[in-house]
C-alpha cells in the first residue's frame, strides 16, 4: 500500500484565503509540502510534471501576494497549473487529473473561479490578461491581471502582439516571464539566447544601481521597499531591455525558487502605481525532484511513475509510434533527395522531426512555438525549389490557418503538411483534439488531403508527398502506435485521388463502408459483424479526402444499398464531400442511402481514446448500428416491417 506524503501545513490550506493567513516564514514549508503532494499525485496519474514543479514557489508567492480570484491569474498553456489547482480548492480531486470525469490537465474556466481563462495552446496569456485589465479599467473595477508565461511560449508572435499593445493597461497588467531555459525541448532562437544573456551573472546589475533606477521609474514607495528587500534580492536589471522598448517596466531576473526574493518583489510590483510591469523570474524545470531535474526533458510530460525511483511506467512493447515512422521514413527519403527539409514548431520529439534532425541536422528546423512562421517559412523554402515538410500537430496547425490559405494554397506552393495527432488524443482533451484539419484543408482549392489508415500507409503517404510538386499536400495520422502491419521496404507512390478496396469488391454488396484514416480497423470489424448478419459488406480505404475517388464512389453507389462514410474528423470532412458529390450527381435519386459518421458537434473531454471514440460513436458496434438503422434492420439483421 502506498502512503500519501505528510503535509500538515498544506492540510490547513484549501484556498488562497487560507494561504494568506500564514506567516511569511511558513511559506517555505508550505511550498515543500505542495511540491511533495504534486509529485505524489502525478506519480499516480501521469501528466505534465516538470513545468509545475518549477513554479511551486511562484504559485505560492502569487496567491500569497495577490488577491486572487479578484486579481486574475492567467497561466500560459496551463500545463504548469497543478500546484495552482491544489491551492485553489481542487486538492481533493488532484488525483483525478486527466482521468475520465476528473480535473483537466490545463486551466479551464468551467472548473474554478480561480481559472479566469482557459488555455492549452500557448502564448495567449498576455492578450487575455490585457483584456481583463482593460475591462476593469473601463468598468472602474479593482483587480489586476497577472499573466505567467514561459520562455518557450514567449517565442510566439502573439506574445509580442500583446506586449505591443499593453501600455494601455497601466499598472493593471503584470506579466511574469517564467524563464526555465526549456520549452519541451531546449528552447531555440535569438530570443532564447537573449534571455540567457540577461540571466547570465555578468549582466546583473548590483541591487543599489537597480534601486536607484527603479526609484526613478516606478516611484519612491517602491524604491523604499526595494531597499528593504535588498538583502533578499539576488540582482535585478532595469533599462534597455527589449521589454522596456515595448513599454514594460522590467524587473529581474530574480530567483524564482527563493520566496524571500519573490514575495517582496511581487509586493512592490503589486503596489506600484505604474505599469505594465514584466517580472523576469528564473526557475528550473523539474525543480526539487531529482529524476526530473536530471532528465533531458525535465519530465515535461510523463506517464505514471514510481515516486521513489522516478521510474516511468513502461508502455507495452508494440508497433512503432506513428511519429517515429514518419520521422524515420523522411530521414531515409532525404538520403537520396537533398531538397527534403523538415520543420517543427517546438515539438521535435512529438513529431518525429528529432529522428530526421539526427540524420540531416542542416535540413531540420525547430522554429520554436511559431506555427505561423513555420508554415510561411516552409512556403518560402518551397518557392525556392525545396521540398519542405511542415510537421505540425493538427490542433496547433489551426493557429497558422491564414498562412496555410494565403501563403501556401493561394500560391499553390508544394508545402507538405505532416499532420500528427489527427483525431482524438485522450488525456489532453478538447484543446488538443485533432478534429478539424480535414474540414479546414479539404475546403481549400489546390490542396491534396490524405489520411493514413495504418503505419504502412503513412510510409506510402510520406513518399507520395515528397514526390508531389504540383501544390500543397497534407497527410494526417493519429497519436500513438500503429496497428502492427509490416512496414514496406519500398514505399509506394500513391495515385493522387485514388482509394483502395480492402474488403469485398466494387461489383456488389449490400453495404459499403468508406473509411478515411485510422478508423479503418473499426470499419473492418464492423464489416465482420455485418457479414455475420448476412449483409455483404465492402470496405474502402479512401486514402484521399481531396481529391475524392469519384469513380470508386460512383461504382460503390451503383452496386450497394447503403454507403457509410467513417472518419475521425469533424463535420465538413469526407462525409460532407461525398454527400456533396452524391447530390451534385444525383447518386441518391434512385434510393441509395448515404450515412456519414464523424466526430460529434461538441468538444469532447479528456478520457481514454477508445472511450472517446465510443462517445463519438465511431467504434465498430456503432457503425453496425448505423448500417442496420439505415436498412431498417433490427439488431439481428432482419428487416423490420415498415409502418
Ligand atoms: C501553439 C502551441 N504550440 C505548441 C504547443 C506545445 N507545447 C506545450 S508546452 C510547450 C513548451 C512550453 O515551454 P514554456 O512556455 O517555456 O513552458 P515550460 O514547459 O518550460 O514551463 C509546447 C511547445 C502548445 N501548447 N501550443
Ligand atoms: C502541453 C502540450 O501542449 C504538450 O505537452 C502536449 O500535451 C503534448 O502532447 P503529446 O503527448 O501528444 O505529444
Ligand atoms: Mg520554459
XYZ file of C-alpha atoms and ligand atoms in Angstrom:
683
model
C 0.000 0.000 0.000
C 1.360 3.425 -0.866
C 1.094 6.093 1.761
C 0.368 9.686 0.987
C 3.019 12.214 1.987
C 2.619 14.029 5.285
C 1.511 17.581 4.572
C 0.388 19.109 7.879
C 0.609 22.729 6.782
C -0.838 22.199 3.321
C -3.726 20.389 5.000
C -4.758 23.719 6.517
C -4.910 25.432 3.139
C -7.888 24.859 0.916
C -7.948 28.215 -0.863
C -5.635 31.198 -1.256
C -7.522 32.947 1.561
C -6.168 30.255 3.912
C -2.712 30.691 2.454
C -2.762 34.416 3.135
C -3.305 33.726 6.837
C 0.131 32.095 7.063
C 3.218 33.938 8.184
C 5.870 34.554 5.526
C 8.259 32.267 7.375
C 5.798 29.373 6.982
C 5.749 29.609 3.205
C 8.898 27.577 2.651
C 7.360 24.593 4.424
C 4.115 25.077 2.535
C 5.917 25.093 -0.803
C 7.833 21.959 0.116
C 4.630 20.150 1.021
C 2.954 21.406 -2.129
C 5.773 20.002 -4.227
C 5.624 16.644 -2.460
C 1.874 16.465 -2.916
C 2.143 17.272 -6.591
C 4.825 14.647 -7.234
C 2.764 12.039 -5.436
C -0.392 12.931 -7.358
C 1.223 12.985 -10.792
C 3.012 9.730 -9.973
C -0.425 8.134 -9.885
C -1.992 9.924 -12.858
C 0.823 10.877 -15.218
C 0.788 14.327 -16.756
C 2.833 17.477 -17.115
C 5.150 17.311 -14.133
C 8.301 19.316 -14.796
C 6.685 22.655 -15.521
C 4.529 22.579 -12.384
C 7.490 21.606 -10.205
C 9.300 24.669 -11.475
C 6.585 27.074 -10.387
C 5.764 25.773 -6.908
C 7.292 28.810 -5.188
C 5.983 31.207 -7.818
C 2.450 29.843 -7.431
C 2.676 30.133 -3.662
C 4.024 33.676 -3.841
C 1.463 34.898 -6.360
C -1.515 33.635 -4.371
C 0.064 34.981 -1.181
C 0.654 38.462 -2.541
C -2.247 38.984 -4.906
C -5.934 38.933 -4.153
C -6.952 36.003 -6.323
C -9.527 35.353 -7.693
C -10.388 39.073 -7.911
C -6.912 39.615 -9.260
C -6.987 37.488 -12.387
C -4.181 34.929 -12.633
C -3.677 33.564 -16.128
C -1.302 30.683 -16.705
C 0.020 30.446 -20.247
C -0.521 26.968 -21.736
C -1.867 25.927 -18.323
C 0.233 22.763 -18.166
C 2.099 24.146 -15.144
C -1.070 24.841 -13.154
C -1.214 21.698 -11.000
C 0.185 23.452 -7.869
C -2.295 26.255 -8.565
C -5.109 23.697 -8.677
C -4.006 22.235 -5.356
C -4.058 25.681 -3.707
C -7.370 26.728 -5.214
C -9.875 24.295 -3.799
C -9.147 21.334 -6.059
C -6.756 19.320 -3.941
C -9.409 16.724 -3.196
C -9.590 15.951 -6.932
C -5.914 16.291 -7.825
C -5.539 12.523 -8.239
C -8.212 12.619 -10.929
C -6.042 14.806 -13.188
C -6.528 13.966 -16.850
C -8.690 10.932 -15.939
C -12.231 10.488 -17.211
C -14.522 12.868 -15.366
C -11.582 14.323 -13.458
C -9.684 17.572 -13.458
C -8.381 18.896 -16.730
C -4.630 18.963 -17.251
C -4.925 22.640 -18.123
C -6.718 25.671 -16.753
C -10.400 25.662 -17.518
C -12.993 28.320 -16.801
C -15.709 25.805 -16.006
C -13.525 24.166 -13.373
C -12.869 27.033 -10.992
C -13.294 30.750 -10.429
C -9.519 30.759 -9.978
C -9.134 29.834 -13.663
C -10.343 33.026 -15.313
C -9.086 31.943 -18.719
C -8.741 28.502 -20.233
C -5.609 27.528 -22.109
C -3.549 24.662 -23.512
C -2.291 26.255 -26.702
C 0.493 28.625 -25.815
C 1.186 32.339 -25.809
C -2.341 33.619 -25.245
C -1.954 34.807 -21.655
C -0.753 38.376 -22.238
C -3.542 39.156 -24.699
C -6.147 37.674 -22.385
C -4.619 39.448 -19.379
C -4.725 42.720 -21.263
C -8.397 42.107 -21.961
C -9.138 41.598 -18.268
C -7.081 44.649 -17.311
C -8.713 46.949 -19.837
C -12.196 45.703 -18.932
C -11.513 46.523 -15.288
C -10.181 49.920 -16.259
C -13.270 50.712 -18.338
C -15.595 49.481 -15.603
C -13.568 51.215 -12.875
C -13.286 47.883 -11.096
C -10.360 46.890 -8.898
C -8.236 43.910 -9.764
C -5.055 43.262 -11.647
C -4.322 40.731 -14.323
C -1.243 38.591 -13.850
C -0.106 36.610 -16.869
C 2.531 33.936 -16.245
C 4.252 32.945 -19.473
C 7.191 30.605 -20.066
C 10.294 31.329 -22.099
C 9.128 28.767 -24.656
C 5.720 30.366 -25.010
C 7.429 33.744 -25.272
C 8.768 32.710 -28.695
C 5.361 33.030 -30.366
C 4.441 36.194 -32.212
C 1.182 36.537 -30.340
C 3.016 37.381 -27.116
C 4.681 40.338 -28.843
C 1.476 41.489 -30.459
C 0.029 41.651 -26.959
C 3.012 43.404 -25.398
C 2.998 45.911 -28.211
C -0.479 46.950 -27.059
C -0.075 46.567 -23.330
C 0.698 50.123 -22.312
C -2.997 50.984 -22.132
C -3.390 48.575 -19.213
C -1.120 50.659 -16.979
C -0.429 49.067 -13.626
C -3.340 46.676 -14.002
C -1.247 44.251 -16.051
C 1.676 42.266 -14.710
C 3.493 39.773 -16.871
C 5.662 37.209 -15.151
C 8.138 35.625 -17.520
C 8.964 32.199 -16.119
C 12.342 31.526 -17.651
C 13.491 27.941 -17.108
C 15.549 27.811 -20.281
C 13.373 24.992 -21.549
C 10.487 24.503 -23.870
C 9.545 20.830 -24.347
C 12.989 20.540 -25.868
C 15.735 23.087 -25.213
C 14.479 26.431 -26.477
C 15.730 27.815 -29.758
C 16.475 31.087 -31.435
C 17.591 34.607 -30.751
C 15.094 35.390 -28.017
C 16.175 32.399 -26.012
C 19.796 33.474 -26.396
C 18.814 37.000 -25.362
C 17.140 35.766 -22.189
C 20.139 33.603 -21.422
C 22.373 36.672 -21.717
C 20.116 38.625 -19.388
C 20.266 35.866 -16.825
C 23.999 35.370 -17.054
C 25.647 36.839 -13.981
C 27.945 39.053 -15.981
C 24.936 41.138 -16.919
C 23.436 41.535 -13.450
C 23.457 44.978 -12.015
C 24.054 45.406 -8.321
C 20.931 45.987 -6.273
C 21.881 49.557 -5.462
C 22.063 50.633 -9.073
C 18.838 48.770 -9.671
C 17.143 50.510 -6.785
C 18.095 53.964 -7.970
C 16.869 53.151 -11.464
C 13.631 51.725 -10.199
C 13.119 54.716 -7.934
C 13.023 56.973 -10.941
C 10.772 54.647 -12.810
C 8.144 53.252 -10.529
C 8.127 55.575 -7.600
C 9.579 56.305 -4.191
C 7.382 53.838 -2.324
C 8.721 51.024 -4.403
C 12.234 52.364 -4.078
C 11.964 52.256 -0.305
C 10.627 48.749 -0.207
C 13.201 47.577 -2.659
C 15.833 48.877 -0.316
C 14.218 46.825 2.430
C 14.309 43.798 0.212
C 17.895 44.474 -0.702
C 19.477 41.632 1.155
C 16.957 39.173 -0.249
C 17.309 40.058 -3.835
C 19.910 38.338 -5.917
C 20.080 41.004 -8.537
C 17.888 42.984 -10.819
C 18.304 44.731 -14.092
C 16.256 47.534 -15.486
C 16.660 49.638 -18.531
C 17.363 48.976 -22.119
C 15.679 45.616 -22.362
C 13.535 44.521 -25.239
C 10.600 44.518 -22.850
C 11.209 48.118 -21.878
C 11.250 49.099 -25.511
C 7.803 47.530 -25.742
C 6.536 49.699 -22.887
C 7.015 47.468 -19.835
C 8.818 48.214 -16.603
C 11.227 45.312 -16.498
C 12.140 43.811 -13.138
C 14.570 40.955 -12.865
C 15.978 38.478 -13.320
C 15.089 37.100 -9.916
C 15.415 33.649 -8.409
C 12.006 32.066 -8.773
C 12.625 29.444 -6.109
C 13.548 31.866 -3.378
C 10.412 33.001 -1.610
C 12.371 35.651 0.266
C 13.140 37.210 -3.095
C 9.810 36.622 -4.735
C 7.475 37.932 -2.053
C 8.903 41.448 -1.630
C 9.389 41.916 -5.337
C 5.814 40.868 -6.111
C 4.540 43.102 -3.309
C 6.398 46.018 -4.813
C 5.043 45.312 -8.220
C 1.527 44.912 -6.838
C 1.761 48.289 -5.075
C 3.394 50.144 -7.907
C 1.245 52.863 -9.369
C 2.798 52.479 -12.778
C 2.960 49.718 -15.287
C 2.609 47.447 -17.071
C 5.400 45.535 -15.389
C 7.266 42.463 -16.584
C 8.913 40.401 -13.864
C 11.592 38.076 -15.160
C 11.768 35.030 -12.925
C 14.397 32.331 -13.334
C 13.400 28.798 -12.416
C 14.425 25.202 -13.001
C 12.065 22.865 -14.803
C 11.539 19.779 -12.642
C 12.819 21.615 -9.549
C 13.053 19.598 -6.369
C 12.616 16.152 -7.902
C 15.973 14.672 -8.830
C 14.782 12.287 -11.565
C 13.109 15.210 -13.288
C 15.941 17.682 -12.860
C 18.382 15.095 -14.194
C 16.367 14.185 -17.278
C 16.821 15.752 -20.691
C 13.179 16.760 -20.983
C 12.900 17.655 -17.267
C 9.856 15.350 -17.113
C 7.784 17.674 -19.271
C 5.058 15.093 -19.783
C 5.246 11.736 -18.040
C 3.233 8.553 -17.708
C 2.564 7.237 -14.199
C 5.849 6.742 -12.347
C 7.336 5.373 -9.161
C 7.802 8.372 -6.899
C 10.770 6.897 -5.050
C 12.823 5.861 -8.065
C 11.315 8.134 -10.715
C 10.939 5.090 -12.943
C 8.221 5.660 -15.507
C 5.556 3.076 -16.259
C 6.645 1.226 -19.374
C 4.320 1.276 -22.296
C 3.605 -2.151 -23.767
C 6.025 -3.173 -26.477
C 4.174 -2.996 -29.728
C 4.046 -1.396 -33.118
C 6.069 1.767 -33.652
C 4.599 5.181 -32.899
C 3.303 6.989 -35.949
C 5.569 9.977 -35.288
C 8.647 7.758 -35.428
C 7.514 6.025 -38.591
C 7.153 9.444 -40.171
C 10.498 10.796 -38.903
C 12.444 7.712 -39.910
C 10.802 7.436 -43.315
C 11.508 11.064 -44.075
C 15.102 10.751 -42.912
C 15.538 7.809 -45.274
C 13.989 9.605 -48.207
C 16.236 12.587 -47.564
C 19.318 10.426 -48.032
C 18.723 10.491 -51.765
C 16.843 13.771 -52.045
C 18.630 16.815 -50.766
C 15.612 19.038 -51.324
C 13.746 17.464 -48.425
C 13.611 19.590 -45.263
C 11.654 19.160 -42.029
C 10.163 21.874 -39.875
C 8.776 21.567 -36.362
C 7.308 24.234 -34.126
C 8.877 23.267 -30.801
C 7.766 19.634 -30.990
C 10.837 17.775 -32.281
C 10.210 14.506 -30.468
C 6.422 14.686 -30.672
C 6.546 14.959 -34.442
C 9.493 12.638 -35.080
C 11.494 15.517 -36.558
C 14.164 14.683 -33.976
C 14.811 11.467 -35.931
C 15.180 13.445 -39.131
C 17.393 16.037 -37.402
C 19.767 13.365 -36.209
C 20.406 12.249 -39.766
C 20.148 15.622 -41.504
C 20.834 18.390 -38.990
C 21.247 21.048 -41.686
C 17.809 20.416 -43.091
C 15.873 20.190 -39.828
C 14.409 23.373 -38.396
C 12.883 23.852 -34.975
C 11.330 27.294 -35.242
C 10.106 27.405 -31.631
C 6.448 27.848 -30.801
C 5.777 29.720 -34.005
C 3.435 27.703 -36.201
C 2.520 30.703 -38.331
C 6.122 31.483 -39.089
C 6.883 27.789 -39.587
C 4.263 27.470 -42.326
C 5.305 30.598 -44.198
C 8.951 29.648 -43.814
C 8.057 26.331 -45.447
C 6.261 28.229 -48.208
C 9.422 30.234 -48.869
C 11.504 27.076 -48.983
C 9.029 25.501 -51.415
C 9.010 28.594 -53.611
C 12.776 28.271 -53.860
C 12.588 24.658 -55.035
C 12.984 22.775 -51.757
C 10.666 20.010 -50.601
C 9.663 21.159 -47.114
C 7.643 19.029 -44.682
C 5.882 21.122 -42.046
C 5.326 18.554 -39.293
C 2.717 20.088 -37.027
C 0.040 18.585 -34.781
C -3.445 19.012 -36.205
C -4.528 21.153 -33.270
C -1.557 23.514 -33.494
C -1.847 23.939 -37.249
C -5.126 25.723 -36.530
C -3.064 28.673 -35.408
C -1.448 29.004 -38.832
C -4.589 28.795 -40.910
C -4.190 32.094 -42.697
C -0.636 31.167 -43.588
C -1.928 27.868 -44.953
C -4.504 29.664 -47.080
C -2.708 32.839 -48.048
C 0.929 31.843 -48.244
C 0.603 28.237 -49.335
C -2.710 27.396 -51.005
C -3.322 30.581 -52.988
C 0.212 30.436 -54.330
C -0.164 26.695 -54.915
C 3.175 26.025 -53.268
C 4.185 22.423 -52.653
C 4.451 22.504 -48.899
C 3.983 19.054 -47.410
C 1.959 19.029 -44.190
C 2.646 16.060 -41.938
C -0.278 16.355 -39.556
C 0.231 14.337 -36.412
C -2.307 13.819 -33.555
C -5.199 13.684 -36.009
C -8.404 12.653 -34.295
C -8.998 12.283 -30.567
C -5.915 12.343 -28.379
C -7.004 11.181 -24.918
C -5.776 12.846 -21.746
C -5.061 16.280 -23.237
C -8.731 16.602 -24.091
C -10.611 19.010 -26.289
C -7.895 21.625 -26.693
C -5.564 19.106 -28.282
C -8.018 17.048 -30.313
C -7.115 16.947 -33.980
C -10.679 17.294 -35.145
C -10.778 19.983 -37.760
C -7.894 19.646 -40.204
C -9.740 17.662 -42.869
C -12.503 20.243 -42.821
C -10.245 23.257 -42.945
C -7.844 21.836 -45.518
C -10.129 19.919 -47.870
C -12.187 23.080 -48.382
C -9.170 24.822 -49.912
C -8.585 24.876 -53.656
C -5.270 23.332 -54.726
C -4.931 21.120 -51.638
C -4.481 17.353 -51.635
C -5.555 15.817 -48.316
C -4.705 12.235 -47.336
C -5.253 10.236 -44.164
C -3.212 7.186 -43.207
C -5.129 4.086 -42.164
C -2.053 2.478 -40.619
C 1.698 2.874 -40.321
C 2.436 1.285 -43.707
C 0.090 3.770 -45.314
C 1.957 6.543 -43.529
C 5.175 5.396 -45.183
C 3.490 5.491 -48.596
C 1.947 8.875 -47.943
C 5.220 10.388 -46.777
C 6.832 9.219 -50.006
C 3.878 10.321 -52.118
C 4.043 13.784 -50.549
C 7.783 14.007 -51.158
C 7.274 13.248 -54.831
C 4.331 15.612 -55.288
C 5.466 19.018 -56.551
C 2.209 20.259 -58.064
C 0.881 22.061 -54.977
C 0.213 21.701 -51.260
C -0.348 18.215 -49.908
C -1.265 17.092 -46.414
C -1.386 13.710 -44.726
C -2.817 13.071 -41.292
C -2.267 10.276 -38.821
C -3.223 9.647 -35.211
C -1.476 9.927 -31.849
C 0.057 6.705 -30.580
C 1.225 3.463 -32.049
C 0.456 1.896 -35.377
C -1.711 -1.167 -35.720
C 1.090 -3.673 -36.242
C 1.223 -4.103 -40.003
C 4.579 -4.705 -41.656
C 6.355 -1.605 -42.808
C 7.122 -1.653 -46.533
C 10.727 -1.956 -47.618
C 9.978 0.172 -50.637
C 7.395 2.921 -50.309
C 4.707 3.217 -52.964
C 3.864 6.392 -54.761
C 0.095 6.525 -54.395
C -2.025 7.651 -57.287
C -3.472 11.009 -56.283
C -7.207 10.806 -55.585
C -7.442 7.011 -55.664
C -8.668 4.869 -52.813
C -8.435 1.099 -52.382
C -10.916 -1.625 -51.661
C -9.703 -3.585 -48.659
C -12.599 -5.995 -48.317
C -15.293 -7.236 -50.702
C -15.370 -5.599 -54.102
C -16.877 -2.775 -56.055
C -19.111 -5.032 -58.047
C -21.736 -5.637 -55.449
C -22.896 -5.977 -51.890
C -25.436 -4.603 -49.521
C -23.245 -2.189 -47.610
C -20.157 -0.169 -48.481
C -18.137 1.447 -45.719
C -15.965 4.305 -46.961
C -13.292 4.863 -44.355
C -10.834 7.726 -44.180
C -7.824 7.259 -41.906
C -7.312 5.127 -38.862
C -10.945 4.144 -38.258
C -10.280 1.505 -40.905
C -9.741 -1.161 -38.260
C -13.157 -0.424 -36.768
C -14.667 -0.422 -40.254
C -13.248 -3.901 -40.864
C -14.586 -5.152 -37.524
C -17.977 -3.684 -38.357
C -17.872 -5.447 -41.719
C -17.215 -8.783 -39.966
C -20.240 -8.239 -37.764
C -22.426 -7.209 -40.680
C -21.349 -10.220 -42.714
C -22.251 -12.400 -39.745
C -25.744 -10.977 -40.037
C -25.829 -11.856 -43.707
C -25.116 -8.370 -45.046
C -22.408 -8.445 -47.708
C -20.112 -5.557 -46.901
C -17.455 -3.828 -48.940
C -14.841 -1.715 -47.153
C -12.913 1.005 -48.941
C -9.938 2.874 -47.570
C -10.499 6.175 -49.337
C -6.980 7.441 -48.607
C -7.904 10.866 -50.006
C -10.437 13.353 -48.670
C -9.411 15.515 -51.573
C -9.456 14.865 -54.436
C -12.154 12.280 -53.870
C -12.015 8.981 -55.682
C -15.194 9.852 -57.549
C -15.002 6.897 -59.842
C -14.934 4.495 -56.929
C -17.772 6.305 -55.179
C -19.910 6.125 -58.304
C -19.289 2.388 -58.627
C -19.989 1.671 -54.979
C -23.112 3.822 -55.118
C -24.370 1.890 -58.108
C -23.791 -1.532 -56.566
C -24.717 -1.172 -52.888
C -27.823 -0.192 -50.926
C -26.044 1.791 -48.230
C -22.861 3.856 -48.228
C -21.488 4.830 -44.823
C -18.570 7.212 -44.526
C -16.422 6.935 -41.399
C -13.715 9.350 -40.324
C -12.130 10.685 -37.142
C -12.761 14.252 -38.190
C -15.408 16.898 -37.712
C -18.343 17.691 -39.937
C -17.141 19.080 -43.246
C -14.749 16.246 -43.983
C -15.030 13.122 -46.139
C -18.735 12.676 -45.393
C -19.588 16.194 -46.484
C -17.553 15.854 -49.667
C -19.138 12.508 -50.552
C -22.640 13.856 -49.881
C -21.976 16.938 -51.955
C -20.751 14.863 -54.856
C -23.678 12.449 -54.483
C -26.210 15.251 -54.518
C -24.467 17.071 -57.389
C -24.583 13.897 -59.439
C -27.976 12.655 -58.208
C -26.473 9.428 -56.877
C -29.149 9.169 -54.197
C -32.064 9.770 -56.550
C -32.624 6.044 -57.032
C -32.941 5.243 -53.316
C -29.290 4.827 -52.322
C -28.882 5.571 -48.620
C -25.826 7.529 -47.523
C -24.909 7.982 -43.865
C -21.940 9.972 -42.569
C -20.137 9.075 -39.357
C -17.820 11.705 -37.988
C -16.850 13.410 -34.749
C -19.843 14.835 -32.908
C -20.636 18.538 -32.781
C -19.181 19.012 -29.318
C -15.826 19.476 -27.608
C -15.135 16.126 -26.011
C -13.485 15.999 -22.601
C -10.347 14.070 -21.788
C -10.693 10.314 -21.472
C -9.116 7.139 -22.716
C -9.097 7.449 -26.549
C -11.129 4.261 -27.084
C -13.795 5.639 -24.767
C -13.674 8.980 -26.517
C -14.355 7.178 -29.799
C -17.169 5.326 -28.127
C -18.657 8.633 -27.014
C -18.128 9.931 -30.538
C -19.978 6.911 -31.895
C -17.111 5.842 -34.138
C -16.409 2.314 -32.929
C -17.413 -0.865 -34.768
C -20.687 -1.557 -32.911
C -21.887 1.934 -33.694
C -21.005 1.561 -37.355
C -23.041 -1.649 -37.381
C -25.983 0.088 -35.690
C -25.858 2.890 -38.182
C -25.973 0.484 -41.103
C -28.810 -1.518 -39.563
C -30.881 1.560 -38.899
C -30.278 2.796 -42.451
C -31.518 -0.563 -43.720
C -34.287 -0.593 -41.110
C -32.980 -3.918 -39.883
C -33.144 -4.967 -36.266
C -30.028 -5.929 -34.319
C -30.258 -9.491 -35.656
C -30.034 -8.094 -39.168
C -33.648 -8.902 -40.004
C -35.574 -6.320 -41.966
C -38.316 -4.732 -39.903
C -41.779 -4.314 -41.325
C -42.456 -0.753 -42.496
C -45.202 1.106 -40.721
C 0.533 26.884 -30.027
C 1.197 25.741 -29.308
N 2.217 25.091 -29.890
C 2.815 24.084 -29.251
C 2.406 23.702 -28.013
C 3.026 22.508 -27.337
N 3.712 22.915 -26.100
C 3.131 22.817 -24.899
S 4.079 23.326 -23.630
C 5.328 23.677 -24.706
C 6.605 24.241 -24.165
C 6.345 25.495 -23.420
O 7.529 25.981 -22.907
P 7.451 27.103 -21.810
O 6.417 28.097 -22.163
O 8.813 27.606 -21.599
O 6.907 26.344 -20.536
P 7.672 25.266 -19.629
O 7.119 23.941 -20.030
O 9.125 25.401 -19.852
O 7.287 25.612 -18.240
C 4.982 23.388 -26.017
C 5.863 23.540 -27.180
C 1.321 24.396 -27.452
N 0.803 24.064 -26.273
N 0.747 25.414 -28.109
C 1.164 20.919 -23.117
C 1.271 20.481 -24.507
O 0.684 21.053 -25.385
C 2.083 19.320 -24.865
O 2.942 18.958 -23.841
C 1.191 18.191 -25.240
O 0.492 17.748 -24.104
C 1.988 17.083 -25.834
O 1.137 16.140 -26.359
P 1.693 14.721 -26.846
O 1.866 13.919 -25.600
O 0.606 14.201 -27.729
O 2.972 14.988 -27.545
Mg 10.240 27.145 -20.312
